[in-house]
Coordinates of C-alpha atoms in Angstrom, one line a residue:
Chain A
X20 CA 10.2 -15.0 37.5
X21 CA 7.8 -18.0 37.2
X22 CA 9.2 -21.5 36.9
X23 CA 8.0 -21.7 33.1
X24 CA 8.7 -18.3 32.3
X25 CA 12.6 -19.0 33.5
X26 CA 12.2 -22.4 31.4
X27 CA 11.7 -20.3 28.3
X28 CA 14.3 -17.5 28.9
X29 CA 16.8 -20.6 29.1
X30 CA 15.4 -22.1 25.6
X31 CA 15.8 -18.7 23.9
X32 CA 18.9 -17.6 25.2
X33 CA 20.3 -20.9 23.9
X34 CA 19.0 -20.5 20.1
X35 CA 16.7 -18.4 18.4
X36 CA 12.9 -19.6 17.8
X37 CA 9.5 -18.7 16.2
X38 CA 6.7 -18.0 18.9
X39 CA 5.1 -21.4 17.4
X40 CA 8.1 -23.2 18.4
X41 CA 7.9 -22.1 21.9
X42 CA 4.3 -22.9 21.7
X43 CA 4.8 -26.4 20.3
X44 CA 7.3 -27.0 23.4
X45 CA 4.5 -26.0 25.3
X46 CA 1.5 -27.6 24.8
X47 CA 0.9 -29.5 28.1
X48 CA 1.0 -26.1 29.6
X49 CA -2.6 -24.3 30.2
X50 CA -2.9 -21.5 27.7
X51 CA -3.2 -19.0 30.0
X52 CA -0.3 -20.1 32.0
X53 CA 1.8 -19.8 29.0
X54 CA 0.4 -16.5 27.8
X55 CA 1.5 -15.0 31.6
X56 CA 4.8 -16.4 31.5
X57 CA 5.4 -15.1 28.1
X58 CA 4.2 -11.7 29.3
X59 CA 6.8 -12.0 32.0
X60 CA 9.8 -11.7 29.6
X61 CA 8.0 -9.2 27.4
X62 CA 7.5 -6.9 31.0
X63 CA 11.6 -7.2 31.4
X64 CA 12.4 -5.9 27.5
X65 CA 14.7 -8.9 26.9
X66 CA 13.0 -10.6 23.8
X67 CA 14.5 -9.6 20.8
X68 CA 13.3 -10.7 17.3
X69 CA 16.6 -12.0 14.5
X70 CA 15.6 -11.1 10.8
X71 CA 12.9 -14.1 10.1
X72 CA 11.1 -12.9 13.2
X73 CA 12.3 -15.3 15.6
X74 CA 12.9 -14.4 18.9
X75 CA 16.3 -14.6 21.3
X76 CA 17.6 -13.4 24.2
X77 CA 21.0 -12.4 24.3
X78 CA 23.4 -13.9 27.0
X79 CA 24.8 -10.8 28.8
Chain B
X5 CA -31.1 -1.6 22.4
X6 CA -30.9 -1.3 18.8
X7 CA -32.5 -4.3 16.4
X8 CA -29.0 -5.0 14.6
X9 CA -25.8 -6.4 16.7
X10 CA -23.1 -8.5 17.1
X11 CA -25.5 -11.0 18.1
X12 CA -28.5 -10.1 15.8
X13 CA -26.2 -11.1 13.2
X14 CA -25.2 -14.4 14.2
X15 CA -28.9 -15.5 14.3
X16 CA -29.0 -13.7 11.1
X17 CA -26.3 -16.0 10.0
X18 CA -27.8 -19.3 12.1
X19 CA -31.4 -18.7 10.0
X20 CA -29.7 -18.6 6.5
X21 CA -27.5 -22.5 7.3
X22 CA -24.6 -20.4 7.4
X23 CA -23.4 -20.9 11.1
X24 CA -22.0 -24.1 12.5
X25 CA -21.8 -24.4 16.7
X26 CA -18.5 -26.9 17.7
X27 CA -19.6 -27.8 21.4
X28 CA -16.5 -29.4 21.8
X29 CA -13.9 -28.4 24.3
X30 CA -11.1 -26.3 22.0
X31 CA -7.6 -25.2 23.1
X32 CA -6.9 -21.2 22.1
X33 CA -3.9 -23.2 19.5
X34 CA -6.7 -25.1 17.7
X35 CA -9.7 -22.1 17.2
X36 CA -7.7 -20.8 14.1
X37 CA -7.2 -24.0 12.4
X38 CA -10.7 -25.3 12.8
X39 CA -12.1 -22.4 11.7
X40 CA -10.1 -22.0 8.5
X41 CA -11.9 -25.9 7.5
X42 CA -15.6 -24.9 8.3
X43 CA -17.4 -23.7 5.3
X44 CA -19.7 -21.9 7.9
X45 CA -19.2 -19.2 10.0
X46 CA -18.4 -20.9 12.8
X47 CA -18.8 -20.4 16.9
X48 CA -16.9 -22.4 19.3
X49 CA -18.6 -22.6 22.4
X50 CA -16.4 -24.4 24.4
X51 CA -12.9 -23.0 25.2
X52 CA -10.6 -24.7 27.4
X53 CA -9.7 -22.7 30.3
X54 CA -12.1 -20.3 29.7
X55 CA -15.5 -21.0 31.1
X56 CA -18.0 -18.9 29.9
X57 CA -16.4 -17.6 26.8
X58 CA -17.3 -18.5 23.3
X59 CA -15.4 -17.6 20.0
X60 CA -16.9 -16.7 16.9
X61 CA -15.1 -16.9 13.5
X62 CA -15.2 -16.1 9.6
X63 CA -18.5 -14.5 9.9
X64 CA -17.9 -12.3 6.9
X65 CA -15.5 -15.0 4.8
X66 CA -17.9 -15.2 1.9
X67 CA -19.5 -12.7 -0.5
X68 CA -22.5 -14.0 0.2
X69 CA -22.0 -13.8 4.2
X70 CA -21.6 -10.1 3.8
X71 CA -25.0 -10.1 1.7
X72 CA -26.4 -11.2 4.5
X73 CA -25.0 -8.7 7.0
X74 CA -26.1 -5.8 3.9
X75 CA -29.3 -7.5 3.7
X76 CA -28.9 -7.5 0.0
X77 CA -28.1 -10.2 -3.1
X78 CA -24.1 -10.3 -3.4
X79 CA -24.4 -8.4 -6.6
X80 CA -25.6 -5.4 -5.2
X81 CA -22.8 -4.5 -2.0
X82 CA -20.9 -2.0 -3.5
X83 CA -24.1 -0.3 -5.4
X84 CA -25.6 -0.4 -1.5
X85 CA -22.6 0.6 0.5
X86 CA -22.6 3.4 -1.8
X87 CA -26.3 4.2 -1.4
X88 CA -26.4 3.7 2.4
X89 CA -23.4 5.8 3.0
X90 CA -24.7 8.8 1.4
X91 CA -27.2 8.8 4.4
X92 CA -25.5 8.9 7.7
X93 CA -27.7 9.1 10.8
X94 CA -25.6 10.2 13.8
X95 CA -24.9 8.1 16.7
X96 CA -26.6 8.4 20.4
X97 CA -25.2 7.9 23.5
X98 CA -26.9 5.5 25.6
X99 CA -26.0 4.8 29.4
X100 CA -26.4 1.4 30.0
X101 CA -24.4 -0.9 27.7
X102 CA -24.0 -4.8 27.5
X103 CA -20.4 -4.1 26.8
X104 CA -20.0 -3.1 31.1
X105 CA -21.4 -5.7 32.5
X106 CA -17.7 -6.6 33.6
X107 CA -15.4 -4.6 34.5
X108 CA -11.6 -4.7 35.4
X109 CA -9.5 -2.0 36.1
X110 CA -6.2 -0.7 37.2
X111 CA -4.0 -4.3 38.4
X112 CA -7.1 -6.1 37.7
X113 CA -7.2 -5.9 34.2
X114 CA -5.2 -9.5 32.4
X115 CA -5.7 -10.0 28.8
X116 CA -4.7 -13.4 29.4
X117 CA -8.4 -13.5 30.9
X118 CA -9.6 -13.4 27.1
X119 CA -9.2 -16.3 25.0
X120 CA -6.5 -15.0 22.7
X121 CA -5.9 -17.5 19.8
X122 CA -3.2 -18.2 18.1
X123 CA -3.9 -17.5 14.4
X124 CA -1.3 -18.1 12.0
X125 CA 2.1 -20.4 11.7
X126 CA 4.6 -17.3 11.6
X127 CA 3.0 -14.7 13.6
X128 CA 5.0 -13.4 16.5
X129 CA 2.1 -13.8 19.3
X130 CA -1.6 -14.3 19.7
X131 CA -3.6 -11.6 18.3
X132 CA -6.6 -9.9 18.4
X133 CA -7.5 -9.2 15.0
X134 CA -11.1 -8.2 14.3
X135 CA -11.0 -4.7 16.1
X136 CA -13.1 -1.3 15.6
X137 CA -11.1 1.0 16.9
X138 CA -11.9 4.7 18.2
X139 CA -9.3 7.7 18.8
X140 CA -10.0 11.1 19.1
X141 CA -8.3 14.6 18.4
X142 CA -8.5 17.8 19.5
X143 CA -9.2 19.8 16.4
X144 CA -10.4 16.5 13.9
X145 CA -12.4 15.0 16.4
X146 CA -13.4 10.9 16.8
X147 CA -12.1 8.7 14.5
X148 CA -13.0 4.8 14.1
X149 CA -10.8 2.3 11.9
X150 CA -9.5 -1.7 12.1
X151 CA -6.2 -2.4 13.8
X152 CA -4.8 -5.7 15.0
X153 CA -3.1 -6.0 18.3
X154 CA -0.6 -8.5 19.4
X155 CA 0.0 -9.9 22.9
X156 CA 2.6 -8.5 24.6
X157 CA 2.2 -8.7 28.2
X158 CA -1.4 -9.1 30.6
X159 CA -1.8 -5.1 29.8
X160 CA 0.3 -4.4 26.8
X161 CA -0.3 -5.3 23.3
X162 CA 1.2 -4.1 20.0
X163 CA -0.9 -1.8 17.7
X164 CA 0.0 -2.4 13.6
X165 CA 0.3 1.2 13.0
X166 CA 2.6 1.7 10.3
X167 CA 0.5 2.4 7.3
X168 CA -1.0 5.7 6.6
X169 CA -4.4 6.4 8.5
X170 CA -6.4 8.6 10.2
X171 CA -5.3 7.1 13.9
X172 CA -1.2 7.5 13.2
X173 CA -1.7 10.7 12.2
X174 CA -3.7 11.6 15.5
X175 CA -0.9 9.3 17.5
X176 CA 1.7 11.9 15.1
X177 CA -0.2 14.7 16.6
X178 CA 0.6 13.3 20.2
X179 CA 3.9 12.1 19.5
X180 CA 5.1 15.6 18.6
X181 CA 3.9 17.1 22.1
X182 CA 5.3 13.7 24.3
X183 CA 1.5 12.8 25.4
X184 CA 0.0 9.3 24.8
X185 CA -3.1 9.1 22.7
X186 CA -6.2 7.5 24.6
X187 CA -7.8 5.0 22.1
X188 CA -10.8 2.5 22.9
X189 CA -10.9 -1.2 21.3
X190 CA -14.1 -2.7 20.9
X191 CA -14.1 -6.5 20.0
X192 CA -17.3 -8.4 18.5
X193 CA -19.4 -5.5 16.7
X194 CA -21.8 -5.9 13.8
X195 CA -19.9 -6.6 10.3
X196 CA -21.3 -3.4 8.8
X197 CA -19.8 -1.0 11.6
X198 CA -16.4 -3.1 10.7
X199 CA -17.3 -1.8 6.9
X200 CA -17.7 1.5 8.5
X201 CA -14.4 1.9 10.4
X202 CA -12.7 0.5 7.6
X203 CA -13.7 2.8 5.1
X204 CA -11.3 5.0 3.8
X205 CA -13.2 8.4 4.6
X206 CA -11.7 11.7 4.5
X207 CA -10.2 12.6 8.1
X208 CA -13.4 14.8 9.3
X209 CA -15.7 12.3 8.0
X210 CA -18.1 10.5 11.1
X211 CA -17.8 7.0 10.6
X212 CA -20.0 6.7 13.5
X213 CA -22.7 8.3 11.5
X214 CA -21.1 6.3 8.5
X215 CA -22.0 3.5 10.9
X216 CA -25.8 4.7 11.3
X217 CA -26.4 4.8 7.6
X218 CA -25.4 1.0 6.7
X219 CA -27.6 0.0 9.4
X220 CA -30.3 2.2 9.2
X221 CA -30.7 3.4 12.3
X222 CA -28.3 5.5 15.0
X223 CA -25.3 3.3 16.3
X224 CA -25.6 3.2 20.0
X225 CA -22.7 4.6 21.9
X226 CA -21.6 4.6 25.4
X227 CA -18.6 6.4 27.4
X228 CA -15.9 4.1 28.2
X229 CA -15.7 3.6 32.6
X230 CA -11.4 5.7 32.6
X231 CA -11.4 7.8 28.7
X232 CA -12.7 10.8 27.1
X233 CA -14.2 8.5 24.4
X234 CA -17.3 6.8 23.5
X235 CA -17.3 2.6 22.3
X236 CA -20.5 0.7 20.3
X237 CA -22.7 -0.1 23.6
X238 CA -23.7 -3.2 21.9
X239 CA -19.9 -4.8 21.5
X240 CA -18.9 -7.8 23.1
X241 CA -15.4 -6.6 24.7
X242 CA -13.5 -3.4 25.0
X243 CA -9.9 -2.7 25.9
X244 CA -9.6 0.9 27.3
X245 CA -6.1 2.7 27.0
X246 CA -3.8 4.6 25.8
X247 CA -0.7 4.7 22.7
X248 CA 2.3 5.1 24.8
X249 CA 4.3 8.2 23.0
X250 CA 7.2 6.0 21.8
X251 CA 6.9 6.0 18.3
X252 CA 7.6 3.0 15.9
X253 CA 10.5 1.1 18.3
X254 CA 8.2 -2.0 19.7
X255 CA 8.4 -4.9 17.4
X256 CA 5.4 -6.3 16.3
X257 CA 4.4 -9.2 13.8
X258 CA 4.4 -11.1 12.0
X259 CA 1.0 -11.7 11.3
X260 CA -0.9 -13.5 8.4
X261 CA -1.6 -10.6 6.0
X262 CA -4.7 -9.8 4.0
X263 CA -2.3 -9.6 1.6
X264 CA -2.0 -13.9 2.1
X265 CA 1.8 -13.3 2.8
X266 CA 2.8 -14.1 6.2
X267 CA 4.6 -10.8 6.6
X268 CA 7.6 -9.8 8.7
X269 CA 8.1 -8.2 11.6
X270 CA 7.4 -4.5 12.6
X271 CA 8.1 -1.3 14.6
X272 CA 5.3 0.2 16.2
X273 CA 3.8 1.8 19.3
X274 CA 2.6 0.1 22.5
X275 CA -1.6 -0.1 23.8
X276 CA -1.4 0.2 27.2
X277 CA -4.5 -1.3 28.8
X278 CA -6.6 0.6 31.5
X279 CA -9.4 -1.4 31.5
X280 CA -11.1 -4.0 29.9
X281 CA -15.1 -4.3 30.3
X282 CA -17.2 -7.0 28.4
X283 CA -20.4 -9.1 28.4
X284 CA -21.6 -11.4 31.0
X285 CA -20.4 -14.7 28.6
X286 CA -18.8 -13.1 26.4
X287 CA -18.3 -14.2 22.6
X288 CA -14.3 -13.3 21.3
X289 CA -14.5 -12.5 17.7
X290 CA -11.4 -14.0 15.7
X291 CA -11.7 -12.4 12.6
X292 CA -10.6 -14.6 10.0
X293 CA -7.5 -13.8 7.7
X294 CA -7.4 -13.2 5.2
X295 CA -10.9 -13.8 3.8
X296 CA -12.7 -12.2 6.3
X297 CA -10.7 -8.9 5.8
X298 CA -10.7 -9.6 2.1
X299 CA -14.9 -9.3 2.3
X300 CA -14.2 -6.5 4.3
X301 CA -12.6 -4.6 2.2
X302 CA -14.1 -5.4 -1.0
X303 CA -17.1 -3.4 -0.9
X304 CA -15.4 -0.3 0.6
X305 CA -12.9 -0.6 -2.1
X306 CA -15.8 -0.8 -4.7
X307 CA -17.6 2.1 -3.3
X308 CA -14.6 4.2 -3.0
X309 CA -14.3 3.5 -7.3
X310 CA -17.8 3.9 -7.9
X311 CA -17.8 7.4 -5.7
X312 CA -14.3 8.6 -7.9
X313 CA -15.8 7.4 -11.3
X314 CA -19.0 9.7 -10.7
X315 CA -17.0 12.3 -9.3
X316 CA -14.8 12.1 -12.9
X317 CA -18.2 12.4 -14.6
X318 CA -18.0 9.1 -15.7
X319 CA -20.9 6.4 -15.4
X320 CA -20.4 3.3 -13.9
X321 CA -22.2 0.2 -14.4
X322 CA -20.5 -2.4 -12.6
X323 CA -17.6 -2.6 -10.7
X324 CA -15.7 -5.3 -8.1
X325 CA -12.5 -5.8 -6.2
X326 CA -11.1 -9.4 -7.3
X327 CA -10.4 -11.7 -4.9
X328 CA -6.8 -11.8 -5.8
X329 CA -6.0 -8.4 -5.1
X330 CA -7.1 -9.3 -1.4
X331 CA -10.4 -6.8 -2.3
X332 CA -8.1 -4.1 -2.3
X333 CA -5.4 -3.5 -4.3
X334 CA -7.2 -3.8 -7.7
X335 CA -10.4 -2.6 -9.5
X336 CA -12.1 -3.6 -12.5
X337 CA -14.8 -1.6 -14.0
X338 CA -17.5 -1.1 -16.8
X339 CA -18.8 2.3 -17.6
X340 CA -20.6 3.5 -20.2
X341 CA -18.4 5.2 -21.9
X342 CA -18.1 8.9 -24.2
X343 CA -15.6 9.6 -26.6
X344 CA -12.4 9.9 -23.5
X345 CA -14.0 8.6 -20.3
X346 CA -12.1 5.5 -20.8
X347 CA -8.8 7.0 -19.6
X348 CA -11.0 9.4 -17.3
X349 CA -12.4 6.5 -15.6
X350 CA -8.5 4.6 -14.9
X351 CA -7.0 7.6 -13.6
X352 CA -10.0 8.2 -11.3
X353 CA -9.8 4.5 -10.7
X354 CA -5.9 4.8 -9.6
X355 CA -6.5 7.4 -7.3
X356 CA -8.6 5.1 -4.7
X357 CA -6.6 4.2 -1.7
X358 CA -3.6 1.6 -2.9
X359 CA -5.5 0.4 -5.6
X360 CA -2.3 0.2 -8.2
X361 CA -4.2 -1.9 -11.3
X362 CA -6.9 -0.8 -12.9
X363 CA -8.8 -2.3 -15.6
X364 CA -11.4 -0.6 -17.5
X365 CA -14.4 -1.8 -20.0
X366 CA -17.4 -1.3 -22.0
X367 CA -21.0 -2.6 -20.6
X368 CA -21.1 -5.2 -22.7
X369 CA -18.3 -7.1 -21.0
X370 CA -19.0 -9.1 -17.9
X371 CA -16.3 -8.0 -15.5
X372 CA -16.9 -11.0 -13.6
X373 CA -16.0 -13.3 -15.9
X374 CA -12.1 -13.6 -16.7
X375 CA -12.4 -14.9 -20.1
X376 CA -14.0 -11.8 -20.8
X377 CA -12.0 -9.6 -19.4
X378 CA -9.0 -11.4 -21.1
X379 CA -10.4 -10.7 -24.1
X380 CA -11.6 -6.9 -23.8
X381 CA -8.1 -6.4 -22.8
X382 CA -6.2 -8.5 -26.3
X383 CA -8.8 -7.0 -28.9
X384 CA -9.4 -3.5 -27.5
X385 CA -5.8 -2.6 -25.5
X386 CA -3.0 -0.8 -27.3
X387 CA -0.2 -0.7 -24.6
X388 CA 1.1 2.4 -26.0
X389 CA -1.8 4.5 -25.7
X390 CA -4.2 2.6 -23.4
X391 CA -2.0 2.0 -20.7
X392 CA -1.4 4.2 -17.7
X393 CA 1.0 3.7 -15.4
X394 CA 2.0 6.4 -12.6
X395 CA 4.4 6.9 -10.0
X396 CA 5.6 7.8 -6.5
X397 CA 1.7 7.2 -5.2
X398 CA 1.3 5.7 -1.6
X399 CA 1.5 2.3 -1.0
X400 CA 1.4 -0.1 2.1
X401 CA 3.9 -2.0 3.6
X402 CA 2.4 -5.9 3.4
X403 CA 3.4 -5.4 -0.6
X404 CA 6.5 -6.9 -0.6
X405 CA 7.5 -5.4 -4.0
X406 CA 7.1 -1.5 -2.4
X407 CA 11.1 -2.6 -0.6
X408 CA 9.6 -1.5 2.9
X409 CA 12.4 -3.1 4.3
X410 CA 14.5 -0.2 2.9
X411 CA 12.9 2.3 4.9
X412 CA 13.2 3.3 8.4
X413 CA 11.4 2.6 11.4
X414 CA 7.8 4.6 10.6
X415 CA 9.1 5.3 7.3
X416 CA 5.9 4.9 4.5
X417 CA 6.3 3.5 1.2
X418 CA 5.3 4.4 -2.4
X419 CA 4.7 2.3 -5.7
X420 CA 3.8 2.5 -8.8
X421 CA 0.4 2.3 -10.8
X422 CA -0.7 0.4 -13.6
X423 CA -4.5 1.3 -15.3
X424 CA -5.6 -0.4 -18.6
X425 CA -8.3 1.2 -20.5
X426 CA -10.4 -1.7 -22.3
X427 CA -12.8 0.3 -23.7
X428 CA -13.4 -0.1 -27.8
X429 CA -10.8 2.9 -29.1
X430 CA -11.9 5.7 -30.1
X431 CA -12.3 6.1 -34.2
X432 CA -12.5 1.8 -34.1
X433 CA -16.1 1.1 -35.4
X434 CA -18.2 -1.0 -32.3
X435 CA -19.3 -3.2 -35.3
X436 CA -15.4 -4.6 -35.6
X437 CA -16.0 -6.1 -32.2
X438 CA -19.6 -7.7 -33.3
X439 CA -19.5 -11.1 -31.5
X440 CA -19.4 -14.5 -33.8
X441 CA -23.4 -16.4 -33.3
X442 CA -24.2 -19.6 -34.8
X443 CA -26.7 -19.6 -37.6
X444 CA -29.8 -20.4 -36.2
X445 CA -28.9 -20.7 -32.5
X446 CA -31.7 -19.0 -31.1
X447 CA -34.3 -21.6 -32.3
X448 CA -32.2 -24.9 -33.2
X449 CA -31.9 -26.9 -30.2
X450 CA -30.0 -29.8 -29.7
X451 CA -32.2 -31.9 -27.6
X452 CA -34.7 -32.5 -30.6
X453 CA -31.8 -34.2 -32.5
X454 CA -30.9 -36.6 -29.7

């Protein structure tokens, strides 16, 4: 897993955000960089969405 | 190639003052809030990170945009859809297409090559949401319609497939033997092939042919590099894959409705991309919600009330969509009415698509002024005979007041219709309704006194 993409999985295993949220944390990041990164933790299944559509990732 | 395009339109739009050219550098995050400002059409033609590309936006996010795209006055769309559908030229298959000049397949093919903006506050990823669509089955054959895809992963995006359409019944169809259903995307099309893949045709109608008669001349079609299936040769990008056979368990969403709710999150299937083919330099089309898909579905819904009103035997003279029902969830109509074709005109009315409200009037009200309309309704409405409201008919999920949240994953909602005949009653002289003139207007005028 990419450096940034392991960033992220720590942020959202901690508490539960919209996608803009992990965008606005992210904005010195090239977009495309970002977009892989978030494709890397969609590829493992783990995001999960709460019921306002944030997303999390449960601490197993 | 054919005279009208993707990019015949965009001069089109550039001739008329209607298209403004940012040459500064834009991040994917800013594309959707710039072009919500611009009262043009609008094409960004510097993306950061992404030399080469350009993004167009909220070609079709005025009435009189799509006038332009007709090539009639504003007035007239619905009257012309109407007209122009009634003559569909089928499609021809062409072997050299713009839309190959690229090509990346297998491990090759990243989305995250395309300059996917992020559109809305809420929305659960970056989508791609001005799409034409194409599926095929075995015994209905191709269909085209307008679905938006999320971001999931540098070959996976979700699919919004939750409301009733032509495609989730075909992906139904595949579902129930296990198999995936191959489906082609094709990104940055002509506006009136979006009309035609939007409309609401019955399941063995061509849309491709559809397609042909808005423009006036045979769409050109080529077959996509890995599927079975045939894309618009003139497109600017197109996704090739396949709906994995999963049903509705991905989430997906939000995304900022047409409905102008920010909506809520999903369960649908999975696009899995094959390939991806577009232009040399490219132009990404973002259409722009929820005005551009407001347009959009105006004068389909329009046509779809003028084609129900004459098949009721009832004859329309006007007819429109208002802007608050998002172009698609209400229609407001004048006919010319006989003794009864008042309440033949709302039930016909409330059997288009999701329309649930329905007003209907004389010819001598303007329907697209409110005041009038406010008044055909309090002087010529009894509720208790001139209202008609029915029940159980289908409904789509962005309503929030059809509960979709009560039904299960892939479960479809209903609701409830309401259609107000506003038509003079019957056995009430028209002379009641005689409108109040001042003495002399016609030839008194105020200037000369002042």
């Amino acid at each position: 897993m990419s450096p940034l993409a392991t960033k992220i999985k720590t942020s959202l295993e901690s508490e539960a955000q919209q996608f803009h949220d992990v965008v606005d944390e992210h904005m010195d990041v090239p977009w495309q960089e970002f977009l892989r990164a978030w494709g890397e933790l969609r590829a493992i299944d783990i995001l999960q969405r709460d019921d306002e559509g944030a997303y999390f990732i449960e601490v197993s | 190639m054919a005279d009208i395009g993707f990019r015949s339109f965009l001069d089109d739009l550039d001739k008329a003052g209607e298209l403004k050219r940012i040459t500064k550098p834009v991040d994917c995050r800013q594309l959707s809030a710039l072009g919500e400002q611009a009262d043009q059409a609008t094409i960004f033609e510097n993306i950061e990170g992404y030399p080469g590309w350009k993004v167009a936006t909220a070609l079709v996010s005025t009435r009189k945009r799509l006038g332009i795209a007709m090539g009639c006055t504003e007035s007239r769309i619905a009257f012309e859809f109407e007209e122009k559908s009634s003559k569909p030229i089928d499609p021809v298959i062409v072997n050299n297409a713009p839309c190959q000049e690229v090509v990346m397949e297998g491990d090759d093919v990243d989305l995250t090559s395309i300059p996917l903006p992020l559109m809305h506050l809420y929305d659960g990823g970056p989508y791609i949401s001005g799409t034409f669509a194409v599926s095929q089955d075995p015994d209905h054959g191709s269909n085209v319609g307008c679905y938006r895809l999320m971001y999931r992963t540098p070959n996976e995006t979700g699919i919004d497939l939750v409301s009733p359409s032509d495609m989730r019944f075909y992906y139904q169809r595949a579902l129930d033997k296990g198999e995936p259903l191959p489906i082609a995307i094709a990104v940055g099309v002509h506006p009136l092939d979006m009309l035609a893949a939007s409309y609401k045709a019955p399941i063995d109608t061509n849309e491709l042919a559809l397609a042909g008669g808005l423009r006036g001349e045979a769409l050109e079609m080529v077959k996509c590099k890995t599927l079975d299936l045939e894309v618009p040769a003139d497109a600017e990008i197109v996704l090739e894959g396949e709906l994995l056979p999963i049903g509705w368990t991905a989430d997906e969403g939000p995304f900022g409705e047409f409905s102008q709710i920010s909506g809520d999150v999903k369960w649908n299937p999975i696009f899995r991309i094959k390939c991806i083919t577009h232009r040399k330099n490219p132009i990404f089309y973002m259409l722009q919600m929820p005005w551009e898909n407001d347009w959009l579905s105006a004068p389909v819904t329009e046509a779809a009330g003028l084609q129900a009103l004459r098949v009721a035997s009832v004859q329309p003279v006007d007819i429109r969509a208002p802007v608050g029902s998002c172009g698609y969830w209400a229609l407001i109509a004048s006919i010319k009415k006989r003794p009864g074709e008042g309440k033949n005109a709302v039930t016909a009315l409330l059997s288009v698509a999701e329309v649930k409200y329905v007003v209907v009037t004389d010819d001598d009200i303007n329907i697209h002024d409110p005041d009038e309309l406010d008044w055909a309704i309090a002087f010529r409405v009894q509720a208790d005979e001139d209202a008609i409201i029915l029940k159980g008919a289908r409904a789509k999920h962005i309503d929030p007041s059809v509960k979709s949240w009560e039904l299960g994953k892939g479960g479809l909602p209903t609701t409830a219709k309401i259609g107000i005949d506003a038509t003079i009653p019957e056995g009430v002289p028209p002379i009641l309704y005689r409108r109040i003139k001042n003495y002399g207007r016609d030839r008194i005028k105020l200037e000369d006194f002042e």
